[in-house]
Coordinates of N, CA, C and O in Angstrom, one line a residue:
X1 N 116.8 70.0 51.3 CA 116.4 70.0 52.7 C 116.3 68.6 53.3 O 116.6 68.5 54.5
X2 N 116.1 67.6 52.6 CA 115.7 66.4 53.0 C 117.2 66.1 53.5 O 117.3 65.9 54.7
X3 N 118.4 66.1 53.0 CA 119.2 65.7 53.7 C 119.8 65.9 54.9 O 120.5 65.1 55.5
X4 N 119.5 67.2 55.2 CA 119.2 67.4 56.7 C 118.9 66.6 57.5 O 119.6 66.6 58.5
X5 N 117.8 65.8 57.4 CA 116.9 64.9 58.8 C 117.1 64.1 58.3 O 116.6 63.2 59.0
X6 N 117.8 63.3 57.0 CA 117.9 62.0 56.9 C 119.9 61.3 56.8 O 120.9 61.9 57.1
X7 N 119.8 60.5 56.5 CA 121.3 60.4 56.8 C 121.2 59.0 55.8 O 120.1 58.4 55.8
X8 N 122.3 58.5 54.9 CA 122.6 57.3 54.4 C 122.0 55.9 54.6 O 121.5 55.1 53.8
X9 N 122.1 56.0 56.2 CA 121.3 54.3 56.5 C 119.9 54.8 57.0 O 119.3 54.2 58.0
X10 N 119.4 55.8 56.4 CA 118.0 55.8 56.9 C 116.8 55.2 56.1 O 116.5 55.4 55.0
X11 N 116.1 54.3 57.2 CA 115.2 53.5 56.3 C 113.7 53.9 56.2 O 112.7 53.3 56.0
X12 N 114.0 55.6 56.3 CA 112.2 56.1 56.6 C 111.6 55.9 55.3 O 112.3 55.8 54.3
X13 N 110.4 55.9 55.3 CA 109.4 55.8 54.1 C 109.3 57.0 53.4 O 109.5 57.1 52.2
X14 N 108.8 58.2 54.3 CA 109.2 59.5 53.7 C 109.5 60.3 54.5 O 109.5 59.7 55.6
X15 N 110.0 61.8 54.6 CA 110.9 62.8 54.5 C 110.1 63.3 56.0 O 108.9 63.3 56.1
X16 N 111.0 63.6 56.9 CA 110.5 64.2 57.9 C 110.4 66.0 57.9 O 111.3 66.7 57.5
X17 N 108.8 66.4 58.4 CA 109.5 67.9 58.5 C 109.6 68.9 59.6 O 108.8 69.0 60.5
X18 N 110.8 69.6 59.5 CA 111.1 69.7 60.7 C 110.5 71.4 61.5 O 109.8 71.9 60.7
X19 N 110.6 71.9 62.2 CA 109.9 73.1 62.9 C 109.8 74.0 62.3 O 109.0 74.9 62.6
X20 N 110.8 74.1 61.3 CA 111.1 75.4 60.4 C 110.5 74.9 59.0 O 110.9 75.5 58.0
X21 N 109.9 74.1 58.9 CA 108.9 73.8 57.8 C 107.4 73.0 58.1 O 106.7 72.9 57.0
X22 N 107.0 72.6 58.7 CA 105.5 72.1 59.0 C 104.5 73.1 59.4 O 103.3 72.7 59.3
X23 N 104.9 74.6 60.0 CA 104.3 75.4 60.1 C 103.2 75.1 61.4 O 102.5 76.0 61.7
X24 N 103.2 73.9 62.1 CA 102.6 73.8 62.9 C 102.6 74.8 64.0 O 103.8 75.0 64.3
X25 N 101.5 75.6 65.0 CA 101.4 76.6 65.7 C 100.9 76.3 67.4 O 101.1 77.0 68.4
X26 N 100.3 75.1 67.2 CA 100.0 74.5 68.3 C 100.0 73.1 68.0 O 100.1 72.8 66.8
X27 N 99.8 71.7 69.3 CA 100.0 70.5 69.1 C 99.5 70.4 71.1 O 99.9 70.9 72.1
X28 N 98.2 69.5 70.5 CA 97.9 68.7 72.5 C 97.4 67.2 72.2 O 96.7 66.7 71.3
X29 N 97.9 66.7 73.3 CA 97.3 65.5 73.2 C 96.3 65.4 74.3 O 96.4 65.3 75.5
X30 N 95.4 65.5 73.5 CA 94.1 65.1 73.9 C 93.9 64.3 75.2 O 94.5 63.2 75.4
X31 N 93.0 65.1 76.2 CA 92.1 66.2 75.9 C 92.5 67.6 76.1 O 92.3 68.4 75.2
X32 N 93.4 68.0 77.6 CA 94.1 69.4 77.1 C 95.3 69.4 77.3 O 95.6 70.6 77.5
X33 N 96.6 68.5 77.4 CA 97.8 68.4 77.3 C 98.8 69.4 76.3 O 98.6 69.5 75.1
X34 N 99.7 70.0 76.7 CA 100.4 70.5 75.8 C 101.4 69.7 75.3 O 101.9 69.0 76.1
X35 N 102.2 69.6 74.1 CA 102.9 68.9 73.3 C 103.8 70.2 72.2 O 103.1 71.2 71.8
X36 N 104.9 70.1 72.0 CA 105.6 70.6 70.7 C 105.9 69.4 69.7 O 106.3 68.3 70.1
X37 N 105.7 69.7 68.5 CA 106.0 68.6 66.7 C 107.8 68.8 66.7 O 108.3 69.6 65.9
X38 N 109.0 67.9 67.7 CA 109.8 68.1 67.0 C 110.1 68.4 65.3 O 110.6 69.3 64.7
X39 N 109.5 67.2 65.0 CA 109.6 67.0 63.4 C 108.1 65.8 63.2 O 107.6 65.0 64.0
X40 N 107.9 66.0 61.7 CA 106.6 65.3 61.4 C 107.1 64.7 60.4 O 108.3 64.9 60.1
X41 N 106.1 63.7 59.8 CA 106.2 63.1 58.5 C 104.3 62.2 58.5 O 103.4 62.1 59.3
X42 N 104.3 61.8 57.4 CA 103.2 61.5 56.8 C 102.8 60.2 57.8 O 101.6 60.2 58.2
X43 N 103.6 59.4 58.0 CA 103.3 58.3 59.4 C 103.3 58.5 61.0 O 102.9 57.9 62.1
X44 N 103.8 59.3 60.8 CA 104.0 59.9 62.9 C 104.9 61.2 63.2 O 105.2 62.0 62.4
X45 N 105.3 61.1 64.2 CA 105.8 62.4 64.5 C 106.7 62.3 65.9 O 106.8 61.2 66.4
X46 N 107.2 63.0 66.2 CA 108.5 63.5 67.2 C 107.5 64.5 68.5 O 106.5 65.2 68.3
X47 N 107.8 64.4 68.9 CA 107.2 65.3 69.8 C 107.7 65.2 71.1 O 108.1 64.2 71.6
X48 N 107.6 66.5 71.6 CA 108.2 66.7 73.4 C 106.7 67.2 74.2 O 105.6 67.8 74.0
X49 N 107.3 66.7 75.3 CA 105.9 66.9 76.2 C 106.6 66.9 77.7 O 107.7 66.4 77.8
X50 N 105.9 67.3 78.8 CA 106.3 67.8 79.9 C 105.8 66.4 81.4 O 106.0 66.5 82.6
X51 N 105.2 65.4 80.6 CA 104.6 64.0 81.2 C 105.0 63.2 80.5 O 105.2 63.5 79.4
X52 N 105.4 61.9 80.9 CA 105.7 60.5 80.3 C 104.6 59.9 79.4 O 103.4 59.7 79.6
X53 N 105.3 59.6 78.5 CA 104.3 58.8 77.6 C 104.3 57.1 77.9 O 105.5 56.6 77.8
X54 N 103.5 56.5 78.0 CA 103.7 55.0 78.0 C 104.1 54.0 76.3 O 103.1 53.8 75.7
X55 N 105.0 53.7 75.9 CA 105.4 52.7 75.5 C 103.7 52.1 75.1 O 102.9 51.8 76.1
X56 N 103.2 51.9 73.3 CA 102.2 51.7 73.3 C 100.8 51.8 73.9 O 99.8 51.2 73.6
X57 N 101.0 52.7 74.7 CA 99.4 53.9 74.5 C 99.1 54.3 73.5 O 99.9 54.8 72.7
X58 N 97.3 54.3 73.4 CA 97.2 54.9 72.4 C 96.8 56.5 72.5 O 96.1 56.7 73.5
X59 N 97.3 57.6 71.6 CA 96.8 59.1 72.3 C 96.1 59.6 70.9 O 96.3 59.2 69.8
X60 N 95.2 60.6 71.1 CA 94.8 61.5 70.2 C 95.3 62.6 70.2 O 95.1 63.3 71.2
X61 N 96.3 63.1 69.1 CA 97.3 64.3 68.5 C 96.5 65.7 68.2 O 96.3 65.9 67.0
X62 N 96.1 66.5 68.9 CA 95.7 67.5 67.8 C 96.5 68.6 67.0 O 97.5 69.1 67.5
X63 N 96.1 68.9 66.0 CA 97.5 69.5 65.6 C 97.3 70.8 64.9 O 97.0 70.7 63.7
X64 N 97.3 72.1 65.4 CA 96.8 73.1 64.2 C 97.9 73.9 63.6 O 99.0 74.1 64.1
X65 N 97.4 74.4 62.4 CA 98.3 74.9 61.4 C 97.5 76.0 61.1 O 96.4 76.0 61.8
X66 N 97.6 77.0 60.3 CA 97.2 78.0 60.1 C 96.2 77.4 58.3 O 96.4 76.8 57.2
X67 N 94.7 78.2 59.4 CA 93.5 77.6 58.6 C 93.3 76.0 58.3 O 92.8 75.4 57.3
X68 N 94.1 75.5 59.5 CA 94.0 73.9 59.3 C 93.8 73.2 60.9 O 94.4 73.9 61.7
X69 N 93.1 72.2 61.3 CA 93.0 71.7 62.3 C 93.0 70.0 62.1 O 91.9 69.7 61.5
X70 N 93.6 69.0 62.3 CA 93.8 67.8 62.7 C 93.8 67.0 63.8 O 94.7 67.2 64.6
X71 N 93.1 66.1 63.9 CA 92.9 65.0 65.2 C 93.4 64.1 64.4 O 93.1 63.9 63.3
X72 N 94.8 63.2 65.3 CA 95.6 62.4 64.7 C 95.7 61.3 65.8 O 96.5 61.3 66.7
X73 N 94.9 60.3 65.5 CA 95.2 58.9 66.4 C 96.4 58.6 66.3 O 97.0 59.1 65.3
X74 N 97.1 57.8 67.3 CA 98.5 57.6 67.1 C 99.1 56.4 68.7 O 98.8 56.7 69.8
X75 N 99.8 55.5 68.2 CA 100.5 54.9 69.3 C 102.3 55.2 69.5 O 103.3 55.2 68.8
X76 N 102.0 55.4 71.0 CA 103.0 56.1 71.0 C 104.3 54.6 70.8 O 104.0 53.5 70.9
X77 N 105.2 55.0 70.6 CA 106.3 54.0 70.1 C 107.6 53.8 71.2 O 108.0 52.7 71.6
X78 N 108.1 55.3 71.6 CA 108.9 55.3 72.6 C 108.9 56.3 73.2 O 108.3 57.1 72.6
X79 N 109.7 56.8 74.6 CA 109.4 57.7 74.9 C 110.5 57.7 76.5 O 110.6 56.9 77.5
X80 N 111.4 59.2 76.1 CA 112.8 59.3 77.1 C 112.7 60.1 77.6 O 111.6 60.5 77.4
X81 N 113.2 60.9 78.2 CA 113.3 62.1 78.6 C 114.8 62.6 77.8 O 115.8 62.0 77.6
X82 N 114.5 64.1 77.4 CA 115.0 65.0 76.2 C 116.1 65.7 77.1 O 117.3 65.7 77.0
X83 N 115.1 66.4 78.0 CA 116.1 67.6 78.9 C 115.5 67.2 79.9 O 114.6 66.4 79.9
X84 N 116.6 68.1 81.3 CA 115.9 68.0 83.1 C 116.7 69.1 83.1 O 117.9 69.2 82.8
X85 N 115.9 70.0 83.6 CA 116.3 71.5 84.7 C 115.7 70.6 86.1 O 115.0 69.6 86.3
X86 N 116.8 72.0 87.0 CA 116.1 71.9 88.2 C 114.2 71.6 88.3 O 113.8 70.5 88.8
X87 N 113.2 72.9 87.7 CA 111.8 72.2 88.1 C 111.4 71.6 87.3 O 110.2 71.3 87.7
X88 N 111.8 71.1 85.8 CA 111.3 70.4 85.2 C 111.4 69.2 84.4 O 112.6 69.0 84.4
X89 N 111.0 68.2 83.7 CA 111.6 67.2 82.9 C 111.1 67.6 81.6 O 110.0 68.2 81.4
X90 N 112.0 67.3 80.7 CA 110.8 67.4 79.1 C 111.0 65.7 78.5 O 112.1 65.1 78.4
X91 N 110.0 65.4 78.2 CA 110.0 63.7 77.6 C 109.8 63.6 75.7 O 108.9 64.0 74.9
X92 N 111.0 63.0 75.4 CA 110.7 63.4 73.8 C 110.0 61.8 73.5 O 110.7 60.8 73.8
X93 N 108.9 61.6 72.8 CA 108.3 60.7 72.3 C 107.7 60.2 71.0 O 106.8 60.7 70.4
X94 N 108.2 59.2 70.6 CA 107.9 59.2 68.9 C 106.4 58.4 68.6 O 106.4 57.3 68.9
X95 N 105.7 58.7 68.3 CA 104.3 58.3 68.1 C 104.0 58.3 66.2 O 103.9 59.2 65.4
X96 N 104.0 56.7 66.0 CA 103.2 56.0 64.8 C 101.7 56.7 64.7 O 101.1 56.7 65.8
X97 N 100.7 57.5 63.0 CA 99.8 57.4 63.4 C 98.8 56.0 62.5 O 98.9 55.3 61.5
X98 N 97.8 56.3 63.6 CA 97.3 54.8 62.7 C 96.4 55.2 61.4 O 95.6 54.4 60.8
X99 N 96.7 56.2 61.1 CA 96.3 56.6 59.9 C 97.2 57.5 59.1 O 97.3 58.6 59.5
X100 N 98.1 57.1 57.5 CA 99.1 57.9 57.1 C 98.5 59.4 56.5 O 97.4 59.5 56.1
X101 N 99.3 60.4 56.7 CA 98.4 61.8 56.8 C 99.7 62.5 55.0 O 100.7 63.2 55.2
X102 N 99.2 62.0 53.7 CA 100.3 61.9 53.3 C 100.4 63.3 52.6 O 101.5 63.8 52.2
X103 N 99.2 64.0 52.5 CA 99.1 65.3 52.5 C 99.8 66.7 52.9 O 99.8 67.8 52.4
X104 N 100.3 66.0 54.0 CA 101.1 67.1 54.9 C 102.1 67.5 54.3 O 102.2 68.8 54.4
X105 N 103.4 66.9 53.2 CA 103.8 67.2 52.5 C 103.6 68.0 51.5 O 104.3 68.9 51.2
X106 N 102.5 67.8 50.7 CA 102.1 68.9 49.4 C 101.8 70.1 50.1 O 102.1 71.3 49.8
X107 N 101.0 69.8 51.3 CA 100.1 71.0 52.0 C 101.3 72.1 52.0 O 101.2 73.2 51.5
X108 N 102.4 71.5 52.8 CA 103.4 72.4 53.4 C 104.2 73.4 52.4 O 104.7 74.5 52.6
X109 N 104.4 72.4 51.4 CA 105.5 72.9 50.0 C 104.2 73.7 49.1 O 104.6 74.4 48.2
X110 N 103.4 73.7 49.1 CA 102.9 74.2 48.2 C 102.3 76.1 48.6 O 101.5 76.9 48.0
X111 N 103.2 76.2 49.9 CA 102.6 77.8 50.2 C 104.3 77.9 50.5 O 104.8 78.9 50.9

């Protein structure tokens, strides 16, 4: 699976996971913002949102999983717009957290 999200010149630290494995069920940035987890990994995450993110802001992530809930500090890193329909924009933004969450890997593989 890992070679899926990774490619040859990729210099990630570890293995990103993507929608069909993190199991994540909801994601807001705090306080009630909605957010989707493109893809995660143990330092930050991918995520789409329906508002612009500022280039180094810092946001609080919450993230639930089934029988699990996380508050994930995080600066966001970059942040474009994904899609545009007529009424809407979607902004995809990659957000560093400032704490490595390195768990999320065993958590996920181990059910």
């Amino acid at each position: 699976m890992e070679a899926a999200l990774t490619t040859a010149h990729d210099r990630r630290a570890f293995r990103r996971l993507g929608s069909d494995e993190h199991r994540i069920s909801a994601a807001r940035i705090r306080p009630a913002r909605e957010a989707a987890v493109v893809d995660i990994s143990p330092q930050g995450a991918s995520i789409e949102v329906s508002f612009r993110l500022r280039p180094g802001a810092t946001i609080d992530l919450q993230i639930d999983r089934p029988g699990d809930r996380r508050d994930l500090k995080g600066r966001v890193l970059r942040c474009s717009v994904a899609r545009l329909s007529a009424t809407s924009v979607c902004y995809r933004a990659a957000v560093l957290f400032d704490r490595e969450w390195p768990s999320i890997l065993s958590e996920t593989n181990a059910e």
